[in-house]
Coordinates of C-alpha atoms in Angstrom, one line a residue:
Chain A
M14 CA 40.6 -27.5 -8.5
R15 CA 42.0 -24.4 -6.8
R16 CA 40.6 -22.3 -9.6
S17 CA 37.2 -23.8 -9.5
T18 CA 37.1 -23.4 -5.7
A19 CA 38.2 -19.8 -6.1
A20 CA 35.5 -19.3 -8.7
A21 CA 32.9 -20.8 -6.4
V22 CA 33.9 -18.7 -3.4
G23 CA 34.2 -15.6 -5.7
T24 CA 30.7 -16.2 -7.0
L25 CA 29.4 -16.7 -3.5
T26 CA 31.1 -13.5 -2.3
G27 CA 29.7 -11.7 -5.3
A28 CA 26.2 -13.0 -4.6
A29 CA 26.6 -11.8 -1.0
L30 CA 27.8 -8.4 -2.2
I31 CA 24.8 -8.1 -4.6
I32 CA 22.4 -8.9 -1.8
G33 CA 24.3 -6.5 0.4
V34 CA 24.1 -3.7 -2.1
R35 CA 20.5 -4.4 -2.8
L36 CA 19.6 -4.2 0.8
S37 CA 21.7 -1.3 1.9
V38 CA 20.3 2.0 0.8
S39 CA 22.4 4.4 2.7
T40 CA 24.6 2.7 5.2
P41 CA 27.5 0.5 4.2
P42 CA 27.5 -3.0 5.7
V43 CA 29.0 -3.1 9.1
T44 CA 30.6 -6.3 10.2
A45 CA 29.5 -7.6 13.5
A46 CA 29.7 -10.7 15.6
A47 CA 28.2 -13.5 13.7
P48 CA 24.7 -14.5 14.7
P49 CA 23.5 -18.0 14.1
A50 CA 23.4 -18.8 10.5
I51 CA 21.7 -21.6 8.7
D52 CA 23.3 -24.9 9.4
L53 CA 24.1 -26.7 6.2
S54 CA 25.1 -30.0 7.8
G55 CA 23.5 -30.0 11.2
N56 CA 26.6 -30.9 13.0
G57 CA 29.4 -29.2 11.1
Q58 CA 32.2 -27.4 12.8
D59 CA 32.1 -23.6 12.7
D60 CA 35.0 -21.5 11.6
T61 CA 34.6 -17.8 11.7
A62 CA 37.5 -17.3 9.3
A63 CA 35.3 -18.3 6.4
P64 CA 34.3 -16.0 3.6
E65 CA 33.2 -12.6 4.7
P66 CA 30.6 -10.9 2.6
S67 CA 32.5 -7.7 2.4
A68 CA 34.5 -6.1 -0.4
S69 CA 37.0 -4.7 2.0
K70 CA 38.9 -8.0 2.0
K71 CA 40.0 -7.7 -1.6
G72 CA 43.7 -7.4 -1.5
G73 CA 43.3 -7.0 2.1
S74 CA 45.9 -6.4 4.9
D75 CA 45.7 -10.0 6.0
K76 CA 47.6 -11.0 3.0
A77 CA 50.8 -11.3 5.0
A78 CA 49.1 -13.8 7.3
E79 CA 48.6 -16.2 4.5
S80 CA 50.3 -19.5 4.4
S81 CA 53.7 -19.3 2.7
S82 CA 52.8 -22.0 0.2
E83 CA 49.7 -20.1 -0.9
S84 CA 51.4 -18.6 -3.8
S85 CA 48.3 -18.0 -5.8
S86 CA 48.2 -14.5 -7.2
D87 CA 44.4 -14.6 -7.5
K88 CA 43.5 -11.8 -5.2
D89 CA 39.8 -12.2 -5.8
A90 CA 40.0 -15.5 -3.9
S91 CA 41.1 -13.8 -0.6
A92 CA 38.2 -15.5 1.2
D93 CA 39.5 -18.8 -0.1
K94 CA 42.9 -18.1 1.3
D95 CA 41.4 -17.5 4.7
S96 CA 39.5 -20.7 4.9
S97 CA 42.3 -22.8 3.6
S98 CA 45.0 -21.3 5.8
G99 CA 46.4 -23.9 8.1
E100 CA 46.2 -26.5 5.4
A101 CA 49.5 -25.5 4.0
G102 CA 50.5 -27.5 1.0
G103 CA 47.2 -29.3 0.9
S104 CA 45.4 -29.5 -2.4
G105 CA 42.0 -29.0 -0.7
L106 CA 40.1 -27.2 1.9
K107 CA 39.2 -28.2 5.5
N108 CA 36.0 -30.1 5.6
G109 CA 33.2 -28.6 7.5
V110 CA 30.7 -25.8 7.5
F111 CA 32.1 -22.3 7.5
Q112 CA 30.2 -19.2 8.3
G113 CA 31.0 -15.7 7.2
T114 CA 30.9 -12.8 9.6
G115 CA 27.4 -11.4 9.7
S116 CA 27.1 -8.3 7.6
K117 CA 24.7 -5.9 9.2
N118 CA 22.7 -3.3 7.3
P119 CA 19.6 -1.3 8.1
Y120 CA 17.4 -4.1 7.0
G121 CA 18.9 -7.0 8.9
T122 CA 22.0 -9.3 8.9
I123 CA 23.3 -11.3 6.0
Q124 CA 25.5 -14.2 6.6
V125 CA 27.1 -16.5 4.1
S126 CA 27.8 -20.2 4.9
I127 CA 29.6 -22.8 2.8
K128 CA 30.0 -26.5 3.3
I129 CA 33.2 -28.2 2.3
T130 CA 33.3 -31.9 1.8
G131 CA 36.4 -33.7 0.5
G132 CA 38.1 -30.4 -0.1
K133 CA 35.4 -29.0 -2.3
I134 CA 32.6 -26.6 -1.7
T135 CA 29.5 -28.8 -1.8
A136 CA 26.9 -26.3 -0.6
A137 CA 26.6 -22.6 -0.1
D138 CA 23.8 -20.5 1.3
A139 CA 23.2 -17.1 2.8
T140 CA 20.8 -15.9 5.4
Y141 CA 18.7 -12.9 4.6
P142 CA 16.3 -10.9 6.7
T143 CA 13.0 -12.5 7.0
T144 CA 11.8 -10.5 9.9
A145 CA 9.5 -7.5 9.7
D146 CA 12.6 -5.4 9.0
S147 CA 12.6 -6.7 5.4
A148 CA 9.3 -4.9 4.8
T149 CA 11.4 -1.7 4.8
I150 CA 13.0 -2.8 1.6
N151 CA 9.7 -2.6 -0.2
P152 CA 7.8 -0.1 1.9
P153 CA 4.0 0.0 1.3
A154 CA 3.2 2.1 -1.8
I155 CA 3.8 5.7 -0.9
K156 CA 1.0 8.2 -1.4
K157 CA 0.2 8.9 -5.0
L158 CA -1.1 12.0 -6.7
N159 CA -4.9 12.1 -6.8
E160 CA -6.5 12.5 -10.2
E161 CA -9.1 15.2 -10.6
T162 CA -10.5 17.4 -13.3
V163 CA -8.8 20.6 -14.4
K164 CA -10.7 23.6 -13.0
A165 CA -10.8 26.9 -14.7
Q166 CA -11.5 29.6 -12.1
S167 CA -11.1 33.3 -11.6
A168 CA -10.0 34.4 -8.2
D169 CA -8.4 37.3 -6.5
V170 CA -4.8 36.4 -5.9
D171 CA -1.5 38.1 -5.0
A172 CA 0.6 36.3 -7.6
V173 CA 0.4 33.8 -10.4
S174 CA 2.6 30.8 -10.8
G175 CA 3.0 29.6 -14.4
A176 CA 5.5 28.5 -17.0
T177 CA 8.1 31.3 -17.3
F178 CA 6.8 34.1 -19.6
T179 CA 9.2 36.3 -21.6
S180 CA 9.4 40.0 -21.1
E181 CA 7.3 40.3 -24.3
S182 CA 4.5 37.8 -23.3
Y183 CA 4.4 39.3 -19.8
V184 CA 2.1 42.1 -20.9
K185 CA -0.6 39.6 -21.7
S186 CA -0.2 37.6 -18.5
L187 CA -2.4 37.6 -15.5
Q188 CA 0.6 38.6 -13.4
A189 CA 0.9 41.8 -15.4
A190 CA -2.7 42.7 -14.6
I191 CA -2.0 42.1 -10.9
D192 CA 1.1 44.3 -11.1
K193 CA -0.9 47.1 -12.8
A194 CA -3.7 46.9 -10.2
T195 CA -1.3 46.8 -7.2
P196 CA 0.0 50.2 -5.9
Chain B
M23 CA 5.4 48.3 -1.9
H24 CA 5.1 46.8 -5.3
H25 CA 7.6 46.8 -8.1
A26 CA 8.0 45.0 -11.4
E27 CA 11.6 44.7 -12.8
H28 CA 12.5 43.5 -16.3
V29 CA 15.5 41.2 -15.8
M30 CA 16.7 37.7 -16.7
G31 CA 14.6 37.8 -19.9
T32 CA 11.4 38.0 -17.9
V33 CA 9.6 40.3 -15.4
V34 CA 10.2 39.9 -11.6
S35 CA 7.4 41.2 -9.4
I36 CA 8.5 42.2 -5.9
D37 CA 5.8 42.7 -3.2
L38 CA 6.9 43.9 0.2
A39 CA 4.2 43.9 2.8
D40 CA 6.3 44.9 5.8
D41 CA 5.4 47.8 8.0
L42 CA 8.6 49.7 7.3
P43 CA 9.4 53.2 6.2
E44 CA 9.0 53.9 2.5
D45 CA 12.7 54.7 2.1
T46 CA 13.7 51.4 3.7
L47 CA 11.3 49.5 1.5
R48 CA 12.6 51.3 -1.6
G49 CA 16.2 50.4 -0.6
L50 CA 15.3 46.8 -0.1
V51 CA 13.7 46.6 -3.6
G52 CA 16.8 48.3 -5.0
D53 CA 19.0 45.6 -3.4
V54 CA 16.9 42.8 -4.8
C55 CA 17.0 44.3 -8.3
A56 CA 20.8 44.9 -8.1
W57 CA 21.3 41.2 -7.1
L58 CA 19.1 39.9 -9.9
H59 CA 20.9 42.0 -12.5
E60 CA 24.2 40.7 -11.2
V61 CA 23.0 37.1 -11.5
D62 CA 21.8 37.9 -15.1
E63 CA 25.1 39.3 -16.1
R64 CA 26.9 36.3 -14.6
F65 CA 24.7 33.5 -15.8
S66 CA 22.9 34.7 -18.9
T67 CA 23.4 32.4 -21.9
Y68 CA 22.5 35.3 -24.2
R69 CA 25.4 37.5 -23.2
E70 CA 28.7 36.7 -24.9
D71 CA 30.6 38.2 -22.0
S72 CA 28.8 36.3 -19.2
E73 CA 30.7 34.0 -17.0
V74 CA 28.7 31.0 -18.2
C75 CA 29.5 31.8 -21.9
R76 CA 33.2 32.4 -21.0
F77 CA 33.3 29.1 -19.1
R78 CA 31.6 27.4 -22.1
R79 CA 34.3 28.7 -24.4
R80 CA 36.9 27.4 -21.9
E81 CA 38.2 30.9 -21.4
L82 CA 37.8 30.3 -17.7
T83 CA 38.8 27.2 -15.8
L84 CA 36.6 25.9 -12.9
E85 CA 39.2 27.3 -10.5
E86 CA 38.9 30.8 -12.0
C87 CA 35.1 30.8 -11.7
S88 CA 33.3 32.9 -9.1
P89 CA 32.1 31.2 -5.9
D90 CA 28.5 31.6 -7.1
M91 CA 29.3 29.9 -10.4
R92 CA 30.9 27.0 -8.7
L93 CA 27.9 26.7 -6.3
V94 CA 25.5 26.6 -9.3
L95 CA 27.6 24.0 -11.1
D96 CA 27.8 21.8 -7.9
A97 CA 24.1 22.1 -7.4
C98 CA 23.4 21.2 -11.0
A99 CA 25.6 18.1 -10.7
D100 CA 23.9 17.1 -7.4
L101 CA 20.5 17.5 -9.1
W102 CA 21.7 15.5 -12.1
R103 CA 22.5 12.6 -9.7
S104 CA 19.4 12.9 -7.6
T105 CA 17.1 13.0 -10.6
D106 CA 18.6 10.0 -12.4
G107 CA 19.9 12.3 -15.0
Y108 CA 16.6 14.0 -15.9
F109 CA 17.7 17.3 -14.6
D110 CA 20.5 18.0 -17.0
A111 CA 22.1 21.4 -17.5
Y112 CA 23.6 20.0 -20.7
A113 CA 20.3 18.5 -22.0
A114 CA 20.1 21.0 -24.9
G115 CA 23.8 20.8 -25.7
P116 CA 26.1 23.4 -24.2
L117 CA 26.0 24.2 -20.5
D118 CA 22.8 26.0 -19.6
P119 CA 22.2 26.2 -15.8
S120 CA 19.1 28.5 -16.3
G121 CA 16.8 25.8 -15.0
F122 CA 18.5 26.2 -11.6
V123 CA 19.7 29.8 -11.6
K124 CA 16.4 31.6 -11.6
G125 CA 14.9 29.8 -8.7
W126 CA 18.1 29.9 -6.8
S127 CA 18.6 33.7 -7.3
V128 CA 15.1 34.4 -6.0
E129 CA 15.6 32.1 -3.1
V130 CA 18.8 34.0 -2.2
A131 CA 17.0 37.4 -2.8
S132 CA 14.2 36.3 -0.3
A133 CA 16.7 35.2 2.3
R134 CA 18.6 38.5 2.0
L135 CA 15.3 40.4 2.4
A136 CA 14.6 38.4 5.5
A137 CA 18.0 39.1 6.9
A138 CA 17.6 42.8 6.2
G139 CA 14.3 42.9 8.1
S140 CA 11.6 42.1 5.5
T141 CA 9.7 39.1 6.8
H142 CA 6.6 39.6 4.8
H143 CA 7.2 39.6 1.1
C144 CA 6.5 37.8 -2.2
I145 CA 8.8 37.6 -5.2
N146 CA 7.5 36.3 -8.5
A147 CA 10.1 35.7 -11.1
G148 CA 8.3 35.0 -14.4
G149 CA 6.0 32.5 -12.7
D150 CA 8.3 31.1 -10.0
I151 CA 7.4 32.4 -6.6
R152 CA 8.9 32.7 -3.1
A153 CA 6.5 33.9 -0.4
R154 CA 7.3 34.7 3.2
G155 CA 5.1 35.8 6.1
L156 CA 1.7 37.5 5.3
S157 CA 0.4 39.7 2.6
S158 CA -0.7 43.3 3.3
S159 CA -4.2 41.9 3.9
G160 CA -2.7 40.2 7.0
K161 CA -3.4 36.8 5.6
P162 CA -1.2 34.2 3.9
W163 CA -0.3 34.9 0.3
R164 CA -2.8 33.8 -2.2
V165 CA -1.0 32.3 -5.2
G166 CA -2.9 31.1 -8.3
I167 CA -1.6 28.5 -10.7
R168 CA -2.2 29.5 -14.3
H169 CA -4.6 27.3 -16.2
P170 CA -2.5 25.5 -18.9
W171 CA -4.8 26.4 -21.8
E172 CA -6.7 29.5 -20.6
A173 CA -4.2 32.3 -19.9
D174 CA -6.6 34.4 -17.9
K175 CA -7.8 31.5 -15.7
L176 CA -6.4 29.6 -12.7
S177 CA -6.5 25.9 -12.2
W178 CA -5.7 26.0 -8.5
V179 CA -5.3 28.7 -5.8
L180 CA -2.8 28.1 -3.0
S181 CA -2.5 29.8 0.4
L182 CA 1.1 30.2 1.5
A183 CA 2.8 31.6 4.5
D184 CA 6.4 30.5 3.9
A185 CA 6.9 28.5 0.7
A186 CA 8.1 28.4 -2.8
V187 CA 6.1 27.6 -5.9
A188 CA 7.6 26.8 -9.3
T189 CA 5.8 25.9 -12.4
S190 CA 7.2 24.4 -15.6
G191 CA 5.1 24.1 -18.6
T192 CA 5.2 23.7 -22.4
Y193 CA 2.5 26.3 -23.1
E194 CA 4.5 29.5 -22.7
R195 CA 7.8 29.1 -24.5
G196 CA 7.1 25.9 -26.5
D197 CA 9.5 23.0 -26.5
H198 CA 12.2 24.3 -24.3
V199 CA 12.5 21.4 -21.9
F200 CA 14.2 18.2 -23.3
N201 CA 14.1 14.6 -22.2
P202 CA 17.8 13.9 -21.9
R203 CA 17.1 10.2 -22.5
T204 CA 15.6 10.8 -25.9
G205 CA 17.1 14.1 -26.8
K206 CA 13.7 15.2 -27.9
P207 CA 11.3 17.8 -26.4
A208 CA 9.5 16.6 -23.3
R209 CA 6.0 15.1 -23.9
G210 CA 3.1 14.0 -21.8
L211 CA 2.8 16.8 -19.3
R212 CA 1.5 20.2 -20.0
S213 CA 2.1 21.9 -16.7
V214 CA 4.0 20.8 -13.5
T215 CA 3.8 22.9 -10.3
V216 CA 5.9 22.1 -7.3
V217 CA 5.4 23.7 -3.8
G218 CA 8.0 23.4 -1.1
P219 CA 10.5 25.1 1.2
D220 CA 13.2 26.0 -1.4
L221 CA 12.5 27.6 -4.7
A222 CA 15.8 26.5 -6.3
L223 CA 14.8 22.8 -5.7
A224 CA 11.1 23.4 -6.4
D225 CA 12.0 24.9 -9.8
A226 CA 14.5 22.1 -10.7
Y227 CA 12.0 19.4 -9.6
A228 CA 9.2 20.9 -11.8
T229 CA 11.5 20.9 -14.8
T230 CA 12.6 17.4 -14.0
A231 CA 9.1 16.0 -13.9
L232 CA 8.2 17.8 -17.1
A233 CA 11.3 16.3 -18.8
M234 CA 10.2 12.8 -17.6
G235 CA 6.7 13.1 -19.0
T236 CA 3.9 11.0 -17.4
P237 CA 6.3 8.9 -15.3
G238 CA 7.1 12.3 -13.7
I239 CA 3.7 12.0 -11.8
E240 CA 5.0 9.0 -9.9
W241 CA 8.3 10.6 -9.4
L242 CA 6.8 13.7 -7.8
A243 CA 5.0 11.5 -5.2
K244 CA 8.5 10.5 -3.9
L245 CA 9.2 14.1 -3.0
I246 CA 6.3 14.3 -0.6
P247 CA 8.4 13.2 2.4
D248 CA 10.9 16.0 1.7
G249 CA 8.1 18.6 1.9
Y250 CA 7.4 19.1 -1.8
E251 CA 3.8 18.9 -2.9
S252 CA 2.8 19.1 -6.5
A253 CA 0.0 19.7 -9.1
V254 CA 0.2 18.4 -12.6
V255 CA -1.8 18.7 -15.8
T256 CA -1.2 16.2 -18.6
D257 CA -1.3 16.9 -22.3
D258 CA -4.7 15.2 -22.4
A259 CA -6.1 17.5 -19.6
R260 CA -6.0 15.2 -16.7
A261 CA -5.1 16.9 -13.4
F262 CA -3.2 15.3 -10.5
T263 CA -2.4 16.8 -7.0
T264 CA -0.6 15.5 -4.0
P265 CA -2.9 15.0 -0.9
N266 CA -1.5 17.9 1.0
L267 CA -1.2 20.6 -1.6
P268 CA -1.9 23.8 0.3
A269 CA -5.0 24.8 -1.6
A270 CA -6.8 28.0 -0.5
V271 CA -10.3 27.5 0.9

């Protein structure tokens, strides 16, 4: 049961990370005060110590704060440890809805919530930006190159740009003619 | 003052339009040529004793390399990342930074000229151009882009006051650009011209798009916000330009 819970939380954290990575182009997620997240139960209790969608928790510094009976060596389940702390010795998790700390990135805030019933995760969800900000993820198609026909013209120019010619093929180039004609 | 110098396996045309004493101009041209020969000696893949060849043979460690060599290697690595691996100094096998070195050396030459008092000049290194200020006619430099099939014709004419123009193509030296994904010569594009603020990057971008083939046309559009405009001709003679290519009127 612990393993399956750990796996579920791990998957959830992973999903949050994937969303986070997809959405963040240049700025790493910054944790901030949690804004309202979706409510899975409608009346569930909140607990801000729930999984945090951030990789920085892995093997994190709060390990020492764990309950002494949490002897699990599964570091990937650090989020699990957080939410179950205080239930020392218990085989399950506290019932209720737990929200992760909102993870901010340039496109909005992502927040993960899980619902625990009877010591098991029974639901999980994550908010994602639905505001106009999210349009930045897929900006309107940028300008494209215009198609036209290739022209062949003669004109008076100062220099000619072209694929690099060799010292030998230079003599036949238009640039050589310009060099000859220029004092 | 106009001068054509055989160096780096090609010919570099130097055009100084500044109102400076003849001796000064001659000295400036001499400085540019000395720098280009220094670059050639250091980076030529044809000289057994060049720093590039010695580094290839592991006779030099990275720490023993010159600051210029390390700068070039760093720039090539940055370009490899920013072009999704399509700009690859190792695309043809051993290290060959030539796709960056020529443009970079001319960009440096132009910056040195400007620092030495020449603010109106145009350097053309075998088809890659850095222009600054105005030509001797008092107008922006007029730069033609060679027609990819007719050597004596132009497909576009640009008007440039302060910009770099680089063209990569398959028509002059054959299959010399490789698609690093397939290991085969680049196909799809006949000629790629990139116009922008820095010749080292313009040159690398033109080579990158050529290596990509037709997907390179879409890729070039992404460079517009960075100030790089482009003009492309495909193998089947279709032409593409970005909306703000500085065409002469």
